[in-house]
mmCIF file of C-alpha atoms in Angstrom:
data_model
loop_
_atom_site.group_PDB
_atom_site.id
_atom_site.type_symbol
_atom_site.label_atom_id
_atom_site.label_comp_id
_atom_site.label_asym_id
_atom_site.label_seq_id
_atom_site.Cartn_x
_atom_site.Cartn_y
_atom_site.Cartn_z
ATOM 1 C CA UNK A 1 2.660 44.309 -6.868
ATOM 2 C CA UNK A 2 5.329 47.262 -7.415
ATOM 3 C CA UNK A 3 4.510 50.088 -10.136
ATOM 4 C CA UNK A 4 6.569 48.715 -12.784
ATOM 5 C CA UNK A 5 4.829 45.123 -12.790
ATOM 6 C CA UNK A 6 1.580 47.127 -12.764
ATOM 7 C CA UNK A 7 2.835 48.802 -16.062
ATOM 8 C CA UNK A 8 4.862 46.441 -17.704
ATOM 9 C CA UNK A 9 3.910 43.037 -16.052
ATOM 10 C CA UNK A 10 5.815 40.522 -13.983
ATOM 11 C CA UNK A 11 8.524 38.132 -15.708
ATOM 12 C CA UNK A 12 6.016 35.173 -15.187
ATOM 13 C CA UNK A 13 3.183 36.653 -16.864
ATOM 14 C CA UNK A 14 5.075 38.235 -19.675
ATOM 15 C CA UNK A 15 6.787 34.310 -20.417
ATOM 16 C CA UNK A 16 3.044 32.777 -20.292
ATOM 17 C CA UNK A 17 2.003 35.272 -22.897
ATOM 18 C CA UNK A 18 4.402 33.539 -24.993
ATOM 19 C CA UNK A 19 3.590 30.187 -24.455
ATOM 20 C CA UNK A 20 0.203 30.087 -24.537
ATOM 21 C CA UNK A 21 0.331 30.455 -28.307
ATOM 22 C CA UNK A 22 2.271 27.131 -28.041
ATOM 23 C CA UNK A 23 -0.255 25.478 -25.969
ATOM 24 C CA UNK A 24 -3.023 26.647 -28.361
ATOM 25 C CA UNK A 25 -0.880 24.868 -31.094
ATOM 26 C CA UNK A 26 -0.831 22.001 -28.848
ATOM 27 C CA UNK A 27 -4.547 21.930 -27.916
ATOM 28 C CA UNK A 28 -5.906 22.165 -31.925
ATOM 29 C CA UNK A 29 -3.886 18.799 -32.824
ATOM 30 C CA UNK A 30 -5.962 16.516 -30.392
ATOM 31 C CA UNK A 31 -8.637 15.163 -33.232
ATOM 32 C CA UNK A 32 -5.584 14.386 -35.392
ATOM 33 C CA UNK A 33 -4.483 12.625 -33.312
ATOM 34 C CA UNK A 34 -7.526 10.696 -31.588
ATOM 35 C CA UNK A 35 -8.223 9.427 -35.109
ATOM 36 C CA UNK A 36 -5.389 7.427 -35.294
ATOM 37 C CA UNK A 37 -4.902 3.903 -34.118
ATOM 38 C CA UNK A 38 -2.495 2.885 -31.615
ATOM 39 C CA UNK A 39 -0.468 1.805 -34.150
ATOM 40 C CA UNK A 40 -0.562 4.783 -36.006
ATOM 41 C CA UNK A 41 0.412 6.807 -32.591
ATOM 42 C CA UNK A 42 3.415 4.564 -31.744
ATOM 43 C CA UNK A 43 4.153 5.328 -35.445
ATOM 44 C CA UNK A 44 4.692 8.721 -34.273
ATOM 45 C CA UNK A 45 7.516 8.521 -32.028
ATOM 46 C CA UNK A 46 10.250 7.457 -35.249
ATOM 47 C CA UNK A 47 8.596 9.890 -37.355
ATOM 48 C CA UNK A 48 9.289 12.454 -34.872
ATOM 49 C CA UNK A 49 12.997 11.286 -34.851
ATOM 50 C CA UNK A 50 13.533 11.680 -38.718
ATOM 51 C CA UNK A 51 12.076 15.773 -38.104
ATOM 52 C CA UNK A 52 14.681 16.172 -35.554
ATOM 53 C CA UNK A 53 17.980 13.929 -38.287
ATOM 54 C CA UNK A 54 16.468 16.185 -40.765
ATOM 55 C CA UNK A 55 17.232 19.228 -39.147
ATOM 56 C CA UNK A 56 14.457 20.228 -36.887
ATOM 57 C CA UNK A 57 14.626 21.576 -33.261
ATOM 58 C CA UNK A 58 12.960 19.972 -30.155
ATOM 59 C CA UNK A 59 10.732 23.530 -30.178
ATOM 60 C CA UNK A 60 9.497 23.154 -33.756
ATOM 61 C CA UNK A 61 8.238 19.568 -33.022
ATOM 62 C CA UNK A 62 6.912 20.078 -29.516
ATOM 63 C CA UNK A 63 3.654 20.758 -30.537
ATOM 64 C CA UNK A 64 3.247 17.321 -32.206
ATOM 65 C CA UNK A 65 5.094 15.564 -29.719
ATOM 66 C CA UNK A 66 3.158 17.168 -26.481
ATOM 67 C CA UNK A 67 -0.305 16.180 -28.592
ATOM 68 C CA UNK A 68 0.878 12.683 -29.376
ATOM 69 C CA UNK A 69 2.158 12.280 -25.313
ATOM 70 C CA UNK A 70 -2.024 13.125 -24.000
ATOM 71 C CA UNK A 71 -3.654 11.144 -26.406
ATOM 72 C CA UNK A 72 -1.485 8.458 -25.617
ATOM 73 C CA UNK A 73 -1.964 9.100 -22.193
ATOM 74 C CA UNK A 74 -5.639 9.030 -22.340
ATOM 75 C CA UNK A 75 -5.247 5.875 -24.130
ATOM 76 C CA UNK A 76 -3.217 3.926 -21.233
ATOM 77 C CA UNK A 77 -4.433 5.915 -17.960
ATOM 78 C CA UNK A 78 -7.564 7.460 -19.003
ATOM 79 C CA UNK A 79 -6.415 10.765 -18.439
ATOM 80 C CA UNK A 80 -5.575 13.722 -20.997
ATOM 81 C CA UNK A 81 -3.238 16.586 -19.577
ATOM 82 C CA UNK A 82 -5.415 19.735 -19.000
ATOM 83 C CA UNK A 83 -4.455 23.160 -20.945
ATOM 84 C CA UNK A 84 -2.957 24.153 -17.826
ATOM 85 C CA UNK A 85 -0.928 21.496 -17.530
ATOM 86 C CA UNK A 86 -0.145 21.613 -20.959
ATOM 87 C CA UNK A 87 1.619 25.139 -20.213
ATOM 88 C CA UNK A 88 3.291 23.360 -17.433
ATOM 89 C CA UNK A 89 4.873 21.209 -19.803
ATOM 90 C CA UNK A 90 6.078 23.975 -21.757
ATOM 91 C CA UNK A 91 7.497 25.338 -18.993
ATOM 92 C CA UNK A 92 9.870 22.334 -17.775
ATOM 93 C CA UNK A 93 10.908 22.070 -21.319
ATOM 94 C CA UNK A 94 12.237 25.700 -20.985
ATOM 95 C CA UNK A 95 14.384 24.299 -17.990
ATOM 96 C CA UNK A 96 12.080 26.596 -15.798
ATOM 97 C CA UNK A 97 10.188 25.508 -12.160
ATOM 98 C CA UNK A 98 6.685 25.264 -12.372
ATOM 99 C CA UNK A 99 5.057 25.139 -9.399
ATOM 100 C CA UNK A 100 2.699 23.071 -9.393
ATOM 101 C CA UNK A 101 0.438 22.372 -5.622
ATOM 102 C CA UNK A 102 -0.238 18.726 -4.324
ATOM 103 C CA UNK A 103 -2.631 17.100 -6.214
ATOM 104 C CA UNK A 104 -2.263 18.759 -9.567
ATOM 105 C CA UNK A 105 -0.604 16.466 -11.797
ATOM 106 C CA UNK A 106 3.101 16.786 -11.388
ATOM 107 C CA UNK A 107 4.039 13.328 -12.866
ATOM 108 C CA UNK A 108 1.778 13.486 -15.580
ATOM 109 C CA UNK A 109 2.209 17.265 -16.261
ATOM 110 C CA UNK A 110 6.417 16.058 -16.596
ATOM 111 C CA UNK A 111 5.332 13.260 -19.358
ATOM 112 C CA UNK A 112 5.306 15.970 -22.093
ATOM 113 C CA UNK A 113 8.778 17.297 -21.648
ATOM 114 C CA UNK A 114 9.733 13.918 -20.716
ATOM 115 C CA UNK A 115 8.819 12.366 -23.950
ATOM 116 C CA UNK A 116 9.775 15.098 -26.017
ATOM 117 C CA UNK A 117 13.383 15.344 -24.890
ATOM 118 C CA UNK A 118 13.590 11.242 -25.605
ATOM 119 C CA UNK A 119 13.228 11.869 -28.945
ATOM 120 C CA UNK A 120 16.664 12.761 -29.432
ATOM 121 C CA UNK A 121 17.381 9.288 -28.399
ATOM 122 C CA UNK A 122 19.936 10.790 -25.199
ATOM 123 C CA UNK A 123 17.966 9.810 -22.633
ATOM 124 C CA UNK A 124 16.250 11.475 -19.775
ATOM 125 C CA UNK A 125 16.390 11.410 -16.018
ATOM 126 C CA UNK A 126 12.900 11.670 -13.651
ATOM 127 C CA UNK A 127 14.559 12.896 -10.305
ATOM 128 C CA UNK A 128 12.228 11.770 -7.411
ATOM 129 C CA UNK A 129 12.782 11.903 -3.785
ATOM 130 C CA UNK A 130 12.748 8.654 -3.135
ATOM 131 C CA UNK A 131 12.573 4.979 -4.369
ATOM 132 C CA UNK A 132 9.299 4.400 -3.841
ATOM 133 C CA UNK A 133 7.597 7.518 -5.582
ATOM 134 C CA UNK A 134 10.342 6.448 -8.356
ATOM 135 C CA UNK A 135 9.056 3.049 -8.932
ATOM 136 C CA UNK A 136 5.641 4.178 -8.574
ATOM 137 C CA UNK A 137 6.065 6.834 -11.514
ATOM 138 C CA UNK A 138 8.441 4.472 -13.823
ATOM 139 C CA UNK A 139 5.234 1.751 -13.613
ATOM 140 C CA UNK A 140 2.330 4.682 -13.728
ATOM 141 C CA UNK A 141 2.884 6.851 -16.597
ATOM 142 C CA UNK A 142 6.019 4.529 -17.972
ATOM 143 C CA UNK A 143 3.021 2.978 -19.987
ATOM 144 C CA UNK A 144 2.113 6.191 -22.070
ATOM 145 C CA UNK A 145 6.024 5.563 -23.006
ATOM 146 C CA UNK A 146 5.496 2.091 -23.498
ATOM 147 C CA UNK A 147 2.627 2.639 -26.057
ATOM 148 C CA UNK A 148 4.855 4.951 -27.784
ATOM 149 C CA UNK A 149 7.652 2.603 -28.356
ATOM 150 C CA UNK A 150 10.018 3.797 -25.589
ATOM 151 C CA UNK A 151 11.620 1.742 -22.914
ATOM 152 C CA UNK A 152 11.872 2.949 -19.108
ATOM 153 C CA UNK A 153 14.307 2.263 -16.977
ATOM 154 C CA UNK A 154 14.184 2.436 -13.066
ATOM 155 C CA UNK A 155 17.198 3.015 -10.815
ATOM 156 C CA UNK A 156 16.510 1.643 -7.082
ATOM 157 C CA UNK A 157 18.892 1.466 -3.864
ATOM 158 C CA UNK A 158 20.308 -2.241 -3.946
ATOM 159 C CA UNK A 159 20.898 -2.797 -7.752
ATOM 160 C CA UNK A 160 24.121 -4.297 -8.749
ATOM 161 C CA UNK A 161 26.141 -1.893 -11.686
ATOM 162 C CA UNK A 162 24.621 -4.612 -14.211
ATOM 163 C CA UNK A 163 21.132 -4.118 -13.372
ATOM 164 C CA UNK A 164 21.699 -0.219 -13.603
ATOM 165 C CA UNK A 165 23.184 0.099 -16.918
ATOM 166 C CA UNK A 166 20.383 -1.353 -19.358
ATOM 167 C CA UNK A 167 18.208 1.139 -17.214
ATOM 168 C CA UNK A 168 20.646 3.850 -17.908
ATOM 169 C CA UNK A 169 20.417 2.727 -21.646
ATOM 170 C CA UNK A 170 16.646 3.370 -21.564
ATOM 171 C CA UNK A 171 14.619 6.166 -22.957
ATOM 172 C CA UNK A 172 13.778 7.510 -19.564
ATOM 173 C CA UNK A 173 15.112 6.767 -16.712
ATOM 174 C CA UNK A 174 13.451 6.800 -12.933
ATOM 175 C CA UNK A 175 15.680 6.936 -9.662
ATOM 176 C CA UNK A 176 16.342 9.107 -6.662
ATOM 177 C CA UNK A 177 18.630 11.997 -6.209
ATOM 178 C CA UNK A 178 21.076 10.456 -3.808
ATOM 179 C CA UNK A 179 21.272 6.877 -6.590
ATOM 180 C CA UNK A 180 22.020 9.414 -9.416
ATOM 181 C CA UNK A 181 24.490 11.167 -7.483
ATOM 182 C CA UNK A 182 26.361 7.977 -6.227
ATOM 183 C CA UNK A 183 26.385 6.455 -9.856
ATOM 184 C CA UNK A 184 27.906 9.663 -10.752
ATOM 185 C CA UNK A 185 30.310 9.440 -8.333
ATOM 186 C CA UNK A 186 31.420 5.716 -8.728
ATOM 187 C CA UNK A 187 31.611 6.628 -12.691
ATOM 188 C CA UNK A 188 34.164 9.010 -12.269
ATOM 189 C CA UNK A 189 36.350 6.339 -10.114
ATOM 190 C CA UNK A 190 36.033 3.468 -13.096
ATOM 191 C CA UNK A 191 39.653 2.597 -14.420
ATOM 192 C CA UNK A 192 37.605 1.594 -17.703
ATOM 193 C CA UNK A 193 34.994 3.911 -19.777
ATOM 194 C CA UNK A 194 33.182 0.544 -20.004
ATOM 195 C CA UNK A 195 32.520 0.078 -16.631
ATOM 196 C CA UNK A 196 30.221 2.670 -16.458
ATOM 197 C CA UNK A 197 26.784 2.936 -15.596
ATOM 198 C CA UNK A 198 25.361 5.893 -16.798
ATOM 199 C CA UNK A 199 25.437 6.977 -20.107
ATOM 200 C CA UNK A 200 25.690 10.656 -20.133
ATOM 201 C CA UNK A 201 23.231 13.832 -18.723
ATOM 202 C CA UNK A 202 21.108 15.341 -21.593
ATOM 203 C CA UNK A 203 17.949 16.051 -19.694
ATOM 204 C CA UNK A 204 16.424 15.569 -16.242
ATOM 205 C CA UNK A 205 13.379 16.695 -14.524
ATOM 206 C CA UNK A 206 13.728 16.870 -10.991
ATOM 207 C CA UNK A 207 10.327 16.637 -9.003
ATOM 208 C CA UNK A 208 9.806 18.207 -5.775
ATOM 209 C CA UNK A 209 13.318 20.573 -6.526
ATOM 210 C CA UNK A 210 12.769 22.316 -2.952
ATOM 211 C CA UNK A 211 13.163 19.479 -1.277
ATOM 212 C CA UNK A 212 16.189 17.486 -3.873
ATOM 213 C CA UNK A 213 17.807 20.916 -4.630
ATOM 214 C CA UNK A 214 17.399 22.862 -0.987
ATOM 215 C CA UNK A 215 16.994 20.269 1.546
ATOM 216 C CA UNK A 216 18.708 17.100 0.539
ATOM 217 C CA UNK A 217 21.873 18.815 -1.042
ATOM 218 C CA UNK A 218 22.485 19.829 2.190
ATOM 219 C CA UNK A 219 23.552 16.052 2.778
ATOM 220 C CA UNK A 220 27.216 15.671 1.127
ATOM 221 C CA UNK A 221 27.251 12.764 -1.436
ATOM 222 C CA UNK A 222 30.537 10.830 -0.368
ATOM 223 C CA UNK A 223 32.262 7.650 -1.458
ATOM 224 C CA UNK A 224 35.271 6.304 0.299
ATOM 225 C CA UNK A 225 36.612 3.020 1.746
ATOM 226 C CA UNK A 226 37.227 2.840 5.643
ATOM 227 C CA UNK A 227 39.084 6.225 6.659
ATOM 228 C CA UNK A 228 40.833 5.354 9.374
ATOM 229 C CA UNK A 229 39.544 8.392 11.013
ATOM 230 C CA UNK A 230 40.667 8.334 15.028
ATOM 231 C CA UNK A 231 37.504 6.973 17.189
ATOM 232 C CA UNK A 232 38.670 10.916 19.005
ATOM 233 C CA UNK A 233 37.418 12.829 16.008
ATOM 234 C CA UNK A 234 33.910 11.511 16.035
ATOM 235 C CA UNK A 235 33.630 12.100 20.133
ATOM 236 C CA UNK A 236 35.013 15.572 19.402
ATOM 237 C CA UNK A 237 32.191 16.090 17.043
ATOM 238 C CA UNK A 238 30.076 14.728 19.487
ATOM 239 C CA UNK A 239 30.918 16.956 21.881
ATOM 240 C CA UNK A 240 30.338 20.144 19.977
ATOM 241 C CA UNK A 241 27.132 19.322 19.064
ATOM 242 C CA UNK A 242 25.966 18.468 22.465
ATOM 243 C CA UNK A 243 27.245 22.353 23.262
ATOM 244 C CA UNK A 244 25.173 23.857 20.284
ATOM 245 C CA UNK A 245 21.687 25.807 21.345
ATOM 246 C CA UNK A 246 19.101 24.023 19.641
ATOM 247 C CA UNK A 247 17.105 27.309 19.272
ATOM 248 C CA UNK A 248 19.843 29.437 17.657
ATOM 249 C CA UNK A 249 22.594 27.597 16.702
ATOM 250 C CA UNK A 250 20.382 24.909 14.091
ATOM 251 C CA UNK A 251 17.976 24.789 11.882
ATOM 252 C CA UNK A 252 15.488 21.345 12.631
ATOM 253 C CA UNK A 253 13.471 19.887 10.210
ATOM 254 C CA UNK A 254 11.886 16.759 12.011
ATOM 255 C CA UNK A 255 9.151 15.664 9.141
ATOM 256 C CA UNK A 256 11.825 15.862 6.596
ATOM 257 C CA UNK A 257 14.528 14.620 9.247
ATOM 258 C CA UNK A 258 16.844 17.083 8.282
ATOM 259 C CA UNK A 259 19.190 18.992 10.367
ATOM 260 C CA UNK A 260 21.949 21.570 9.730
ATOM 261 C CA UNK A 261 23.633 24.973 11.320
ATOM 262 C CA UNK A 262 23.030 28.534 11.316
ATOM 263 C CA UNK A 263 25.750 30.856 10.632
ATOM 264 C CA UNK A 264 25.622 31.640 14.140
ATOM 265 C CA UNK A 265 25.851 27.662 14.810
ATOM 266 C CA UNK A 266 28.906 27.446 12.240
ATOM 267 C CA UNK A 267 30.988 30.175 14.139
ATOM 268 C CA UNK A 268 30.446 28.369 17.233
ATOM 269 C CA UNK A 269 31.257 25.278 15.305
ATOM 270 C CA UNK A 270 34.790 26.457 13.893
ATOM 271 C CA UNK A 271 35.476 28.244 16.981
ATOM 272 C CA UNK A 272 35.455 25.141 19.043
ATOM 273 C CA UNK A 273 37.080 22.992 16.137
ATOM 274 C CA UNK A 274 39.984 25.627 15.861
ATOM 275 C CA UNK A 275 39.273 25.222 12.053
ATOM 276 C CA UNK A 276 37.086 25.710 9.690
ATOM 277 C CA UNK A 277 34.440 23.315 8.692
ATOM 278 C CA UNK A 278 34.580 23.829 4.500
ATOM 279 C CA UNK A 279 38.005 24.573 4.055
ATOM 280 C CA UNK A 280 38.220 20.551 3.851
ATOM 281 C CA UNK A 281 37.583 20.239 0.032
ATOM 282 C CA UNK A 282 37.274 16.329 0.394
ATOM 283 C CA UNK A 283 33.789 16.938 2.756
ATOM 284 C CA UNK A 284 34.920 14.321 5.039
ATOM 285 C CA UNK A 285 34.950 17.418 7.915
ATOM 286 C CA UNK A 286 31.286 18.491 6.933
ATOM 287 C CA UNK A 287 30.248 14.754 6.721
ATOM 288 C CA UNK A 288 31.281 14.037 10.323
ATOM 289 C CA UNK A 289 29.098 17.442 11.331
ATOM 290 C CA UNK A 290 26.485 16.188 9.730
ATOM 291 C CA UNK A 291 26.271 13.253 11.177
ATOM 292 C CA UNK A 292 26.847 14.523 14.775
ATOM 293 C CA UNK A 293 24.266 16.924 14.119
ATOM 294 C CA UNK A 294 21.809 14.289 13.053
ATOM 295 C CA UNK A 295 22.834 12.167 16.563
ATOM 296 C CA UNK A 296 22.077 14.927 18.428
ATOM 297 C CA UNK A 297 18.660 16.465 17.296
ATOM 298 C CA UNK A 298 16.867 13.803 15.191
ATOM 299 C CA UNK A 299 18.014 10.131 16.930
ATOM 300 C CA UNK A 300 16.237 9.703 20.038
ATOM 301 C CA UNK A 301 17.822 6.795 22.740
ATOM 302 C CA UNK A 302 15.217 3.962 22.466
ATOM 303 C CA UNK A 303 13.376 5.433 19.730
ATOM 304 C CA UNK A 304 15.405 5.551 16.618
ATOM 305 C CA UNK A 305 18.538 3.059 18.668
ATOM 306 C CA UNK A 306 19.147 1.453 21.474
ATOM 307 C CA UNK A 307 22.439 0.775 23.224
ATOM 308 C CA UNK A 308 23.069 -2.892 24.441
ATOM 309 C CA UNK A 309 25.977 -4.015 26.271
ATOM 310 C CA UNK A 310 27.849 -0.860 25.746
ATOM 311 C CA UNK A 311 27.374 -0.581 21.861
#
């Protein structure tokens, strides 16, 4: 620790000083609450709604919101989101990361923000990694949003653009990075505003953001129809990454089964390409890199393919 966090504190400590008070807030509401039937809880969730028509913010009712959210949640799952976790809470709110290690309650500690931010009745978006951990979540803790009069929608790799939208239209919505990306995309290439899927971006929560932010954006999100590119171009790209030096020239992630190049690599890269990789705004060039890349170090002959007659 330097001599000026010593004296004045670090950024993280000095923002937890202020929210604790907030957690407190949320912490003395939890008889209130547990006296109330189910029905009165569920009640909750409109009454919340007329604060925010009648001109409160999201921070002046987070307290009540955050306290309805655990009791509900000890209702459905049994479990009640510790103080810590309650601070956690505060945190995403603030459109802050809170780390947060294995094993500590990320999905429930998100439920707070998560039901808070529905109340304006916009919609929010749980970011997961992949479909499974998004179904998973959507059917866990979807029931403390279920007992409080929400609906939850779940976005999963297959779904035709009329199973997506009512799950759009939902109070929270569940998916994967790459299916909110591509939705995205393919809503932007519509030639009608009603054959859209999604319904707009208010608020997300994106678990595991190392991984979605860092490591999968890495991956270009592309939508195109055949592009006619010469058979030549992909054995070119071949070809340079059978050249690279696996030790300097990329950076391997084989549990995540990610690949990509150094700035070292990309030189060598452009160098050999007689152009330069990124100046293609349209990402087709970095696409085919990627992909070569990915042949090369991750796709092992007669592990992850096999070549029969030729093909």
């Amino acid at each position: 620790m330097s001599f000026f966090e010593k004296l004045f504190g670090s950024f993280s400590t000095k923002e937890l000083k202020k929210i604790q008070p907030i957690a407190d807030r949320v912490l003395a509401l939890e008889a209130r609450y547990q006296a109330m039937t189910d029905r009165e809880l569920q009640a909750m969730t409109p009454a919340l709604r007329e604060r925010l028509a009648g001109g409160e913010t999201l921070d002046d009712i987070l307290p009540d919101a955050f306290a309805v959210c655990r009791e509900a949640s000890w209702r459905v799952l049994g479990m009640k989101h510790f103080p810590v976790q309650v601070v956690g809470g505060i945190v995403l709110h603030r459109a802050c990361i809170a780390e947060m290690k294995t094993g500590e309650g990320k999905t429930l500690v998100a439920t707070l923000p998560v039901y808070l931010n529905a109340l304006t009745g916009k919609g929010v978006h749980v970011v997961t990694v992949n479909d499974y951990l998004a179904k998973r979540d959507a059917e866990w803790v979807g029931r403390i949003y279920g007992l409080l009069g929400m609906k939850v929608g779940l976005i999963q790799n297959g779904m035709e653009p009329e199973e997506r939208r009512p799950s759009y239209a939902a109070s929270v919505t569940y998916g994967t990075n790459s299916e909110f990306g591509f939705d995205y995309l393919r809503d932007n290439m519509v030639s009608s505003p009603r054959d859209r899927v999604q319904r707009g971006h208010a608020f997300g929560i994106v678990d595991e953001a190392d991984s979605v932010l860092i490591d999968e954006a890495r991956t270009p999100l592309i939508i195109s129809g055949l592009s006619g590119a010469p058979s030549a171009i992909c054995t070119t790209f071949a070809e340079i990454a059978a050249r690279l030096d696996p030790e300097n020239d990329v950076v391997l992630d084989e549990k995540r089964r990610t690949v990509y190049e150094t700035e070292n690599g990309l030189a060598k890269i452009e160098k050999m390409l007689g152009s330069e990789v990124y100046a293609d705004l349209s990402g087709a060039t970095a696409n085919r890199l990627r992909q070569a890349l990915k042949a090369q170090f991750l796709f092992k002959l007669d592990h992850d393919y096999v070549v029969d007659g030729g093909e």
